[in-house]
Every structure is written in C-alpha cells, then in structure tokens.
Tab-separated table of C-alpha atoms in Angstrom:
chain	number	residue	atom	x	y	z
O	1	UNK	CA	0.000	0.000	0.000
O	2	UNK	CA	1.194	3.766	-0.916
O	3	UNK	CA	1.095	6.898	0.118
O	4	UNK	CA	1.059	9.320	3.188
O	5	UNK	CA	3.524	8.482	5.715
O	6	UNK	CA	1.875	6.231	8.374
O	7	UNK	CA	-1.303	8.258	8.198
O	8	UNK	CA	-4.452	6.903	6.587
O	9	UNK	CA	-5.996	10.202	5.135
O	10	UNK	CA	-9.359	10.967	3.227
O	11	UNK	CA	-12.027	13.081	2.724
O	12	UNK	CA	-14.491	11.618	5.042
O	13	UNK	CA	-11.538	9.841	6.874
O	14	UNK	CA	-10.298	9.281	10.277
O	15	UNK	CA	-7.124	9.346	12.346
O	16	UNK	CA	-8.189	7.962	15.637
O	17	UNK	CA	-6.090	9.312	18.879
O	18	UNK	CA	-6.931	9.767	22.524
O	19	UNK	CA	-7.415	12.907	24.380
O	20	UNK	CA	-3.832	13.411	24.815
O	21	UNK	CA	-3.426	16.573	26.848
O	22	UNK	CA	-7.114	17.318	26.686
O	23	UNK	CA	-8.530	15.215	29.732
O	24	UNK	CA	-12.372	14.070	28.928
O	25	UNK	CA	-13.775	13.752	32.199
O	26	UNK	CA	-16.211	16.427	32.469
O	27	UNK	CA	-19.602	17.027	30.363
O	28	UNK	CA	-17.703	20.092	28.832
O	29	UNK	CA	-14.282	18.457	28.007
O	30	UNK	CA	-15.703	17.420	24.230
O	31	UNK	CA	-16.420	21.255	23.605
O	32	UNK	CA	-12.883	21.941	24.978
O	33	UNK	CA	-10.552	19.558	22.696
O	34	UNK	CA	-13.075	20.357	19.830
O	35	UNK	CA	-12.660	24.329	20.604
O	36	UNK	CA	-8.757	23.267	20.527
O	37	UNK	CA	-9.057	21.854	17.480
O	38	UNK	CA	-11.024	24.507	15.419
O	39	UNK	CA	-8.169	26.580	17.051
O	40	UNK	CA	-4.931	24.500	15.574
O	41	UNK	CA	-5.755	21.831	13.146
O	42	UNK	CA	-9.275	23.832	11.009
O	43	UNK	CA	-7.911	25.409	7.702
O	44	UNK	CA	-9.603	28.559	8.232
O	45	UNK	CA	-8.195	28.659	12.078
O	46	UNK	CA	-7.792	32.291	11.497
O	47	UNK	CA	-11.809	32.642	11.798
O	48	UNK	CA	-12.628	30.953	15.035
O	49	UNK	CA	-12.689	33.222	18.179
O	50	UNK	CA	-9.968	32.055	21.224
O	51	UNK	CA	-13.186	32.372	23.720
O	52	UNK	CA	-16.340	30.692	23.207
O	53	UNK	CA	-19.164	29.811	25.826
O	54	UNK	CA	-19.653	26.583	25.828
O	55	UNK	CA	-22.730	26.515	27.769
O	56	UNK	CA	-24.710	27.298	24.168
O	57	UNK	CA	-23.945	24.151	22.404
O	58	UNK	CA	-26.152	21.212	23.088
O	59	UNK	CA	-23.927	18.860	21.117
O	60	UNK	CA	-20.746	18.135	19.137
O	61	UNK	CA	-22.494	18.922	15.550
O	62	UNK	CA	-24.376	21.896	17.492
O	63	UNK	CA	-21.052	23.247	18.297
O	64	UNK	CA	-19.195	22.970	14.570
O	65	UNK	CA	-21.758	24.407	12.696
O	66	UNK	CA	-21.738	27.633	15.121
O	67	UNK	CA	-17.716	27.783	14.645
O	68	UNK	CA	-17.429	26.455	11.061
O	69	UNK	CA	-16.109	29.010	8.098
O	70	UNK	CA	-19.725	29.075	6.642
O	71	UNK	CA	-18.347	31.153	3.241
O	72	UNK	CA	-16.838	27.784	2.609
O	73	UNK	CA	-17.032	25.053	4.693
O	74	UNK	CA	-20.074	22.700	3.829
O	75	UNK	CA	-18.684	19.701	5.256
O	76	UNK	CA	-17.428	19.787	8.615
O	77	UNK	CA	-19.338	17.222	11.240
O	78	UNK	CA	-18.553	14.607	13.938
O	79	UNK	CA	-20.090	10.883	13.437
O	80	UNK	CA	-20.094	8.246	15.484
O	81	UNK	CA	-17.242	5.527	15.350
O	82	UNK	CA	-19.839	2.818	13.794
O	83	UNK	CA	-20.947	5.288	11.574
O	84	UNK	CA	-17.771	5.685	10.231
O	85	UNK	CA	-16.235	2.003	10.345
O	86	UNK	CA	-19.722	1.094	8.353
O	87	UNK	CA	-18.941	3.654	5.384
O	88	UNK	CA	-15.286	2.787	4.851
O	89	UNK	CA	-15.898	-1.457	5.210
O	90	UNK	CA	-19.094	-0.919	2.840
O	91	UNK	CA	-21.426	-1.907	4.862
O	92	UNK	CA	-24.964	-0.430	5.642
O	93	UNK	CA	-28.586	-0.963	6.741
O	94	UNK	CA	-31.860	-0.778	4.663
O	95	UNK	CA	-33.086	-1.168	1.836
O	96	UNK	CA	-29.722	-0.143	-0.259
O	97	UNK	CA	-31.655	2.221	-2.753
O	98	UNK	CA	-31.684	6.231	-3.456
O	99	UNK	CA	-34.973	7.893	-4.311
O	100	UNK	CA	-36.784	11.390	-5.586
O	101	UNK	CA	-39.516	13.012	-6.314
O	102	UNK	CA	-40.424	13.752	-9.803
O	103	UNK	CA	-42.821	16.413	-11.448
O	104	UNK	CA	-45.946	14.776	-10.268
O	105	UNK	CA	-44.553	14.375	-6.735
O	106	UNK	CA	-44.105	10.465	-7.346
O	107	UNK	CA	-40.655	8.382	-5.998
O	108	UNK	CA	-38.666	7.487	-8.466
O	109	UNK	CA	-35.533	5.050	-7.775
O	110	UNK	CA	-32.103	6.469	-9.303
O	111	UNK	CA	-29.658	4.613	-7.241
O	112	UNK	CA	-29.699	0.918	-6.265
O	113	UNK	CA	-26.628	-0.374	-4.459
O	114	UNK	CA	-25.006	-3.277	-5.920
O	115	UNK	CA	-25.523	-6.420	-3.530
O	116	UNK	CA	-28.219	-4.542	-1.609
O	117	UNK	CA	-31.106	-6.322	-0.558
O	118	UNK	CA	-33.049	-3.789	-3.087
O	119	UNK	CA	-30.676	-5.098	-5.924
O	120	UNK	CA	-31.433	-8.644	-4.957
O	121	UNK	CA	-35.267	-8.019	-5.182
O	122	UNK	CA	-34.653	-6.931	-8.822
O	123	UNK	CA	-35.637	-3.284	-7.795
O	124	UNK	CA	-34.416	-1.460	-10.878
O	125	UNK	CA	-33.413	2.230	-11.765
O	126	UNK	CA	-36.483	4.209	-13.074
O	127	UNK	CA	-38.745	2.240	-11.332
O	128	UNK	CA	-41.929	4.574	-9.448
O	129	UNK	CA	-42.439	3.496	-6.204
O	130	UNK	CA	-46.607	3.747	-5.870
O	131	UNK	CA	-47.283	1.821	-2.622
O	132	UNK	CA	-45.478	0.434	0.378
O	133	UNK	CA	-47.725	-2.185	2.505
O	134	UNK	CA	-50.390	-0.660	0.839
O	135	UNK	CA	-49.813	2.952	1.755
O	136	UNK	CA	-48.965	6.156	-0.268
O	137	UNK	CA	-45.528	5.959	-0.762
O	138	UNK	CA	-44.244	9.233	1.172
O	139	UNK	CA	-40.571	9.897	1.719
O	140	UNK	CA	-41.314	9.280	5.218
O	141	UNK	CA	-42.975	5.772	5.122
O	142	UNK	CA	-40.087	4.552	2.942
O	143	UNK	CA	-37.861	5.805	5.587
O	144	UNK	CA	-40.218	4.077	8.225
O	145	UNK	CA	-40.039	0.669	6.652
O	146	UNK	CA	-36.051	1.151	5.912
O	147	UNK	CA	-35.652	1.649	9.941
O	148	UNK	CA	-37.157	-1.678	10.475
O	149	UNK	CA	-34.613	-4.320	10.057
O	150	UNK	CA	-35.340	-7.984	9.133
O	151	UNK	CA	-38.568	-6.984	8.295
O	152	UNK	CA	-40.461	-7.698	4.913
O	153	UNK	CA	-42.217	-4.543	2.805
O	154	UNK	CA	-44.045	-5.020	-0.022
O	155	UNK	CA	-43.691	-1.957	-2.631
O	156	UNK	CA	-45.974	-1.416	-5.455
O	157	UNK	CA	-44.020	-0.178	-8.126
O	158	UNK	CA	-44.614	0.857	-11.930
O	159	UNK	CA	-42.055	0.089	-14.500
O	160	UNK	CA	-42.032	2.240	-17.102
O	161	UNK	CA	-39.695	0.197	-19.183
O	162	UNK	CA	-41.979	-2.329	-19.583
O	163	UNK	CA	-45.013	-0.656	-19.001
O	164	UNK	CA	-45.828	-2.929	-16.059
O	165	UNK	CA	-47.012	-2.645	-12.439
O	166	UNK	CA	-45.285	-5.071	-9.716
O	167	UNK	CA	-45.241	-6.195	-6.643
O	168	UNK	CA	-41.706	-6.489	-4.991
O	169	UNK	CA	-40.843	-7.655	-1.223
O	170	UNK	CA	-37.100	-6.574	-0.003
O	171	UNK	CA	-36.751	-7.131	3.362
O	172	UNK	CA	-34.747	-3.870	5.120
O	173	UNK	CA	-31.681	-5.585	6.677
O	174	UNK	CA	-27.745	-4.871	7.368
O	175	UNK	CA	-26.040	-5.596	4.400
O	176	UNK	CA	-22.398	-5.508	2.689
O	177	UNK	CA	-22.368	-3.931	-0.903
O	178	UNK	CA	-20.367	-3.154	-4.157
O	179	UNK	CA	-19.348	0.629	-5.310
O	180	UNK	CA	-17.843	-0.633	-8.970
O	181	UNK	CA	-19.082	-2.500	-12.374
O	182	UNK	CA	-17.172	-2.675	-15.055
O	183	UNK	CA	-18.246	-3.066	-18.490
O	184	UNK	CA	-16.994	-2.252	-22.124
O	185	UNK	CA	-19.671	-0.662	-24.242
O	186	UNK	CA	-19.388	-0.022	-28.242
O	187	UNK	CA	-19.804	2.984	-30.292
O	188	UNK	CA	-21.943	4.063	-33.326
O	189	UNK	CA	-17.959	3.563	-34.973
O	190	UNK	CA	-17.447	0.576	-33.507
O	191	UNK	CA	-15.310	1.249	-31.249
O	192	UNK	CA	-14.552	-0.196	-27.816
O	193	UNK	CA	-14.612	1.606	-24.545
O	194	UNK	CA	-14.064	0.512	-21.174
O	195	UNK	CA	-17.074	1.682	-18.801
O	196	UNK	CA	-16.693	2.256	-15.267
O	197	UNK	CA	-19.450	3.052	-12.245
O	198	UNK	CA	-17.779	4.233	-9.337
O	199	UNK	CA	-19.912	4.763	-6.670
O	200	UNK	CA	-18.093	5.624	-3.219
O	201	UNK	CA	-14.056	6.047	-2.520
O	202	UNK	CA	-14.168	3.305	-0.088
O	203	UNK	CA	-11.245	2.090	2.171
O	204	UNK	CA	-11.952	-1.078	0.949
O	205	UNK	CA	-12.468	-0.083	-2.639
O	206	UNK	CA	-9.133	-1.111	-3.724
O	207	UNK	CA	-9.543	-4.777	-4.731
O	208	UNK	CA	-12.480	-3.757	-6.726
O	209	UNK	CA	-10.769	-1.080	-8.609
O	210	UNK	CA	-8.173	-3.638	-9.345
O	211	UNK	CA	-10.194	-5.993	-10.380
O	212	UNK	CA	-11.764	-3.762	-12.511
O	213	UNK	CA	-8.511	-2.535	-14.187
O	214	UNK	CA	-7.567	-5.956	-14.892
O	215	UNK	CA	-11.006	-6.472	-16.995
O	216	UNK	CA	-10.139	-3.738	-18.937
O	217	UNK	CA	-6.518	-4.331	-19.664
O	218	UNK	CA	-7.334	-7.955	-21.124
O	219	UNK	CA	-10.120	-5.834	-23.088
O	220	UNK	CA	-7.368	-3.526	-24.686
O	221	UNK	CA	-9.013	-0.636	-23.436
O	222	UNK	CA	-7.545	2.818	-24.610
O	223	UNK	CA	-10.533	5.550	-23.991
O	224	UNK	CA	-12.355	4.924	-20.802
O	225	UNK	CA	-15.668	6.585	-19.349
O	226	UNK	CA	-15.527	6.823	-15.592
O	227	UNK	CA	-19.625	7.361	-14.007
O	228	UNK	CA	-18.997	9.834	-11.017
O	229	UNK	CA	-22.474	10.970	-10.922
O	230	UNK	CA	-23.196	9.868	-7.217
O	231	UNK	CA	-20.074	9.516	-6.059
O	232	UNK	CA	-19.297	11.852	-2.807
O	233	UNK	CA	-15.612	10.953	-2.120
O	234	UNK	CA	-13.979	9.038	0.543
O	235	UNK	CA	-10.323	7.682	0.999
O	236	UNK	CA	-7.726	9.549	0.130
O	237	UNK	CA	-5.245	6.174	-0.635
O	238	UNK	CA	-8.197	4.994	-2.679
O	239	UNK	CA	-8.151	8.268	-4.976
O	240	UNK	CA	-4.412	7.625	-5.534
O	241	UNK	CA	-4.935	4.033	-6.539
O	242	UNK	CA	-6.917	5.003	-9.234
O	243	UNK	CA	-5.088	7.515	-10.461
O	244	UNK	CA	-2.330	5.010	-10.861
O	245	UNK	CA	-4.340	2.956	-12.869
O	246	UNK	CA	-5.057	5.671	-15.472
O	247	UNK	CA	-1.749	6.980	-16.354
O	248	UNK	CA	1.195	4.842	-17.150
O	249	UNK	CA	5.126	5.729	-16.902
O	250	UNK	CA	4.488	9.087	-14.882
O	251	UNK	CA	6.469	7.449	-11.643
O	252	UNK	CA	7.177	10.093	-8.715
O	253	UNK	CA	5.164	12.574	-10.712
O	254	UNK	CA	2.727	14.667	-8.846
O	255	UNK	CA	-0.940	13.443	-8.624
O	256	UNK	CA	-2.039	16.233	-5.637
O	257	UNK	CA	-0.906	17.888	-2.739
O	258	UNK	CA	-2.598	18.221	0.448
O	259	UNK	CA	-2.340	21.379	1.411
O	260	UNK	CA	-2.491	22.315	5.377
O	261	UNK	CA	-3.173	25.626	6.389
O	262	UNK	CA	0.294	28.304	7.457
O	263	UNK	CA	0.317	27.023	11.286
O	264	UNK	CA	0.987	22.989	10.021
O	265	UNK	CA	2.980	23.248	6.867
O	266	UNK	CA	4.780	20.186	8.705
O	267	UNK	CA	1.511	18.252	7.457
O	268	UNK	CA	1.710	19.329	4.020
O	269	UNK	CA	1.977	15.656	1.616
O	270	UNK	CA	2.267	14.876	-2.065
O	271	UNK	CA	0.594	12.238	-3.548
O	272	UNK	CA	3.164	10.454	-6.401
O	273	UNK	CA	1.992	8.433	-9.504
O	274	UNK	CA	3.616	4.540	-9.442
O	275	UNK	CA	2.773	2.667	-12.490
O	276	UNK	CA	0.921	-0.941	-11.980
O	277	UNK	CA	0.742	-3.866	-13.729
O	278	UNK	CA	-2.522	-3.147	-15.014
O	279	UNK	CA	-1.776	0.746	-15.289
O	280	UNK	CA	-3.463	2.134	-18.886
O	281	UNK	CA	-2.290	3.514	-21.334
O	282	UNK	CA	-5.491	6.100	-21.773
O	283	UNK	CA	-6.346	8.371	-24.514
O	284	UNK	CA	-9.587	9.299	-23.619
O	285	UNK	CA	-10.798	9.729	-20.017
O	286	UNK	CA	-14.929	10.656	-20.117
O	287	UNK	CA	-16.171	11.519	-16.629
O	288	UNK	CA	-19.801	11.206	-16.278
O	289	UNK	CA	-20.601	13.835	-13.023
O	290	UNK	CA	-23.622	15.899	-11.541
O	291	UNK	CA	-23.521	17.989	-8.686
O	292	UNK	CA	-23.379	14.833	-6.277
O	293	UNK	CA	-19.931	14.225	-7.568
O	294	UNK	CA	-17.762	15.525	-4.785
O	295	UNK	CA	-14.448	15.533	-3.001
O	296	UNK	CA	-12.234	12.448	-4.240
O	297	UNK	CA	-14.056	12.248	-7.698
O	298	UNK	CA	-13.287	15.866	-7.447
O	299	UNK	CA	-10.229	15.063	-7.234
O	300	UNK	CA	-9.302	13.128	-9.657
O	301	UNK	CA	-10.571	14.973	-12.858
O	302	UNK	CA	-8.573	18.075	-11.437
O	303	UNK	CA	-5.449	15.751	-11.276
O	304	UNK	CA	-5.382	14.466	-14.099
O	305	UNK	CA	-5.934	17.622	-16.115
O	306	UNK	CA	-2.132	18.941	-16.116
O	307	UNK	CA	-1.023	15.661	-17.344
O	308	UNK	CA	-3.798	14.717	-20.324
O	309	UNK	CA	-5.617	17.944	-21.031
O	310	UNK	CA	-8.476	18.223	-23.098
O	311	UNK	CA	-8.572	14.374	-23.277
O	312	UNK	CA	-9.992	14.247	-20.078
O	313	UNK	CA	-13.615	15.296	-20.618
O	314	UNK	CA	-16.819	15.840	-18.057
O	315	UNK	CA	-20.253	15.183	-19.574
O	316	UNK	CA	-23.510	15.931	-17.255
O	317	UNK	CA	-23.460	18.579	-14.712
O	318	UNK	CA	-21.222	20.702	-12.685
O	319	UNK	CA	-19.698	18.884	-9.754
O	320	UNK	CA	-20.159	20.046	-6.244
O	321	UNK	CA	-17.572	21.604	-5.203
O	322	UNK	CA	-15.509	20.466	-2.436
O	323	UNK	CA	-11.765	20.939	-3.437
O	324	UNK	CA	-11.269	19.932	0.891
O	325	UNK	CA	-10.077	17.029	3.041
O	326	UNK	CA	-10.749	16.038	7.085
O	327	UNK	CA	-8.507	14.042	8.898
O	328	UNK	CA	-10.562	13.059	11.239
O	329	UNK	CA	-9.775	12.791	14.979
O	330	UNK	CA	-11.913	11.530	18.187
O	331	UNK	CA	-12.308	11.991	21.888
O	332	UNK	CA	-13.308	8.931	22.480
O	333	UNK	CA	-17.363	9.070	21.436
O	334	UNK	CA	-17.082	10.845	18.469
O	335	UNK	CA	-14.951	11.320	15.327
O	336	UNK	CA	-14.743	14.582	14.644
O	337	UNK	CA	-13.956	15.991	10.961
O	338	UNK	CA	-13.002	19.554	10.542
O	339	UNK	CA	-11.955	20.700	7.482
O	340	UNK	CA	-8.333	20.758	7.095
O	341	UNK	CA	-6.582	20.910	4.413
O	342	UNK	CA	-6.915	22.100	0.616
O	343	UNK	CA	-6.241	19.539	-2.392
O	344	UNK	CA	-3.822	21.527	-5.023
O	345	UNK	CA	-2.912	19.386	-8.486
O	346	UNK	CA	0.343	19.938	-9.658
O	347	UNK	CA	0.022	22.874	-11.399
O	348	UNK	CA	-1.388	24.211	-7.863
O	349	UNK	CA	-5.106	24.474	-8.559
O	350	UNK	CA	-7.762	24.202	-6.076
O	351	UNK	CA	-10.195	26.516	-6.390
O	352	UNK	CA	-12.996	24.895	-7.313
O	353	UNK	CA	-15.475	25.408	-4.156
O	354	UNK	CA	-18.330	26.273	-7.292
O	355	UNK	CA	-17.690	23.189	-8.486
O	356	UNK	CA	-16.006	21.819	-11.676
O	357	UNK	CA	-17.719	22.229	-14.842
O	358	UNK	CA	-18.435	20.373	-17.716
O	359	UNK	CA	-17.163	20.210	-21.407
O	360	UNK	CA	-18.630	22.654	-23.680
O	361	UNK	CA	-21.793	21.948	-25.263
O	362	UNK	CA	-21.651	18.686	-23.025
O	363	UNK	CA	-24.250	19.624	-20.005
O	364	UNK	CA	-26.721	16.431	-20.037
O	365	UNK	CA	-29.070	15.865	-17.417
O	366	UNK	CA	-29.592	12.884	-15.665
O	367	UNK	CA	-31.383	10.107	-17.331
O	368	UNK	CA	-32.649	8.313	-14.277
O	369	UNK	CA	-35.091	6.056	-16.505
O	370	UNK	CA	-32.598	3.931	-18.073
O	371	UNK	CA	-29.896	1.904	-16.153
O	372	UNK	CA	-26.234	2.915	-15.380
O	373	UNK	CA	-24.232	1.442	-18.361
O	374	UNK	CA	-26.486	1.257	-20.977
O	375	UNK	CA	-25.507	2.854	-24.386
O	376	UNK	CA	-29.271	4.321	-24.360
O	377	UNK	CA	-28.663	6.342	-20.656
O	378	UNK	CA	-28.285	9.616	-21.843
O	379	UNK	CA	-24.849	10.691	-20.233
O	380	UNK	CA	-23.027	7.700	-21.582
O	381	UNK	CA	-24.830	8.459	-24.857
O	382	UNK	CA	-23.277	11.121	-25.153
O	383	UNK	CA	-20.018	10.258	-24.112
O	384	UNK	CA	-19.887	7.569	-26.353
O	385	UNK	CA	-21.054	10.287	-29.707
O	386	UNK	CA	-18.483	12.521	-28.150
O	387	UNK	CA	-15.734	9.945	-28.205
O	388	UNK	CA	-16.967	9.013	-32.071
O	389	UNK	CA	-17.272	12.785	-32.766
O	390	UNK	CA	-14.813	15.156	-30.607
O	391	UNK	CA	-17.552	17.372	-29.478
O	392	UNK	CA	-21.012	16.682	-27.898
C-alpha cells in the first residue's frame, strides 16, 4: 500500500487518537478539545474566536456548525465511530436504494446499491415506487419501513420500461455492498470503450478497482468513461490508486498535494503516480458527473488535467464543489472531521469550491429512466457520440 507516511488520510476519513493533553472527564471536556481543534488543526483557524461559551452548544455537531467558516465550509461534522467504520468497510442498513420526487410528486428510484437487498429483489433504476404495505408511498414511510430491520415490505411499483405494475418484497436488513461494475460498451464507430461506475471512494475499494482494471486491460481498453455521478468521495489512498491505474510511466510525478493551512505546513503531503501492472495507457478519459460528484471524484478529474488535457472530458453537470479534506480525529465518542486541508494538483489548482464544470456543449441531465451502463442512458450516450465525434 502507498502513500502518506503512516497516516491513513481521506475526505471523510479518520485518524483515531486519545485525548492526549485534553482530559475528557467532564460534560464540557468534548467542547474543549473540539474548541482546541477549530483553534490549531481547522484550515480557516484564522476565523474561530480564542473564547467561546460553551454553555450554548447542546452537542458536538451543534457546536461545529456555530464555529465552522460558513463562506466555505459545507462539510465539517462529527459521526459516530460505527458510523464511520460502516462507510469505509461498505457496509450499511436498509433497503440499499436512493430515491426522488419527480414532477408529479411520485418516488422514483435512481440509485440501487449493488448487492443490496433492493438489488437482490430486482428493484431497478427508473422504477416509481406507488405503494409500500399498501400505503402512499411518502418519503417518510419509505424511511419508516427502511428503519425496520429484518422486516419484509411489499412496494408497489410501476415500470415504465416495460409498461408494467409489480409487486416487490425486499426485506430492510444490514447488508455488505459493491461501489464498482465494469463493463466495455461499443460505439456508433465501432469502437470499444471501457465503462466504469464508481460509486463511493471506499477504504476497501481497492480490490475492486483492481479488479476492474484488470477487466479492462485484457479488453485492450484505450478511452475509458468513468460514471462519477453519485459519487461523494472518501479515501484519500483509494483516490491515488486510481489515479495510478489511469496513467502509465508518470512514476514520482505529482498526482495532488494536500495542502495544510500556514500554522501545520509540517503536514503538508504529495501524492506520487507509481505505475501498476494493469496501469493504462489512456487516450480518452470521459467523466460522467452531476452535482453529487464531490471531493475524491473531485479530485481526480482536477489531477489528471495537467497531465492529459483536453482528453480528459466531463459530460452531465457541474460537480459540487468540495476541493477539501478532514482528517478526522476523536475523543473517544465521536470522530470529529473539521476541514483541514486544501487539495492543489500539480500545477497548484484548487479553487474549485463552485464546483467543476463540464465540457462545452456537453451539459446532459440525468437520465434516471434507463440503467447505469447502458448505451441508451443519456450521459453515456453522449459520451460515447463525443468519443466518435470530438464534441457533444
């Protein structure tokens, strides 16, 4: 494994350490060592005031979103440690699918997590959820029947590819899932391209990636569409892996920096490039992105823009925005994550908080009625005539 020192970084990531010279004792000593570390550690330490009274804040959250940067800083929170082991060992609880409202104030599925118990009951993307256990199917009585674990709902659902009603029982349980697929899709020219959904930066996300990248090394693969479009960001060694496998023979180049604020310069680390075995030798990189594409997706695109240019290409919407990392610390309950450091490429870029945006001519929205990976999806339509064509 690469990268960072002994430190296991990431954008919704975790260093765990005691109190140290912050006792915990008291019902006030969490406000205290957080206080201290808005003070030190937060980027924008500058802003936070030396004397706070900690008697207003009801709770850890409570107290960061008084003392955050709030110009900037979306993203600071504290979880709890299950919260956090669950994310980075893919696990979860529920159903496993995402879900919105439409025009006509109907669900609609868009996101179905691979090996979910949703996935399993052949829920598919598209899909309008009209009933569940025979009740109008409100945000909150999904969320109702997701909360109760190892316990069958029926949902009535219409399918409008196949202009069919159904009845489907997934039973809401803990569950391990998937965040890759890997395809290779053809276009209009007859061409092959690799096709990659990417769903989370996972700690555990490595052996999938790598599976992945050996796929499309036995499939020849020079021009390769990478689906962002949900992905929110994650581990920091993960985002490096992958940007191994998508430039070849750039060794001890710069990927990114992580950039600390003037107080810990000490902190400041460089991500390097190391060529694999199943490294790619790319000519085409297509990122598929909305505005839920965030932080380690982020980063990627922006790295790899120095190196390949106008060959790598975003088609959908503008991304969200978060060109920021947390290296998480706890007290003992919680893990806190302040913002703390800035991600610079190596021409030194970062400033991106409005997001990145797309290709010209390439803004596509999201095509939630067809499935992730079909040529007919509208995003990797278009990626695929833009590949074909030079232009969308």
């Amino acid at each position: 494994m690469k990268f960072l020192n002994t430190l296991l970084l990431s954008f919704i990531s975790f260093i765990t350490i005691g109190c140290g010279e912050y006792t915990c004792s008291c019902p006030n000593d969490y406000k205290v060592y957080l206080h201290k570390l808005f003070l030190t550690e937060y980027f924008w330490s500058d802003t936070i005031p030396k004397n706070v009274n900690y008697n207003q804040y009801s709770s850890p959250q409570d107290m960061i979103n008084n003392l955050k940067y709030t110009p900037k800083d979306y993203w600071s929170t504290a979880i709890t440690k299950e919260e956090n082991d669950n994310f980075f060992n893919q696990k979860s609880g529920g159903f496993g699918f995402g879900h919105t409202q439409d025009a006509e104030g109907n669900r609609v599925v868009f996101l179905i997590r691979i090996d979910s118990p949703a996935f399993y009951a052949g829920l598919k993307r598209g899909d309008t959820i009209q009933m569940v256990n025979d009740q109008e199917a409100t945000l909150e009585n999904i969320l109702e029947a997701s909360e109760n674990l190892d316990v069958p709902t029926n949902f009535t659902i219409y399918r409008p590819s196949s202009d069919e009603t159904l009845d489907l029982n997934i039973t809401s349980q803990e569950y391990t899932f998937k965040v890759t697929k890997s395809s290779t899709v053809t276009t209009d020219n007859n061409e092959t391209v690799g096709y990659l959904l990417f769903d989370s930066f996972t700690g555990t996300a490595t052996t999938e990636v790598d599976q992945a990248f050996d796929y499309f090394q036995a499939q020849n693969i020079e021009k390769l569409v990478i689906d962002l479009r949900y992905n929110g960001g994650g581990s920091v060694t993960t985002t490096s892996i992958l940007l191994d496998k998508l430039l070849r023979d750039r060794d001890e180049e710069i990927q990114f920096t992580l950039a600390w604020n003037d107080d810990n310069q000490y902190k400041n680390e460089v991500a390097h490039f190391e060529t694999d075995d199943n490294s790619l030798e790319l000519k085409q990189i297509i990122f598929l992105t909305t505005n839920m594409t965030a932080s380690a997706s982020e980063i990627v695109i922006n790295a790899l823009k120095p190196y390949l240019g106008d060959n790598v290409v975003t088609i959908g919407s503008k991304t969200h925005g978060k060109p920021v990392g947390m290296s998480g610390k706890t007290d003992g309950t919680y893990i806190y994550y302040l913002v703390n450091f800035v991600i610079k490429n190596s021409d030194g870029f970062y400033d991106y908080f409005r997001g990145l945006g797309v290709t010209e001519g390439c803004e596509v929205e999201d095509d939630i009625y067809h499935e992730r990976g079909s040529p007919s999806e509208g995003m990797l339509q278009k990626a695929l005539f833009y590949i074909d064509n030079n232009h969308c």
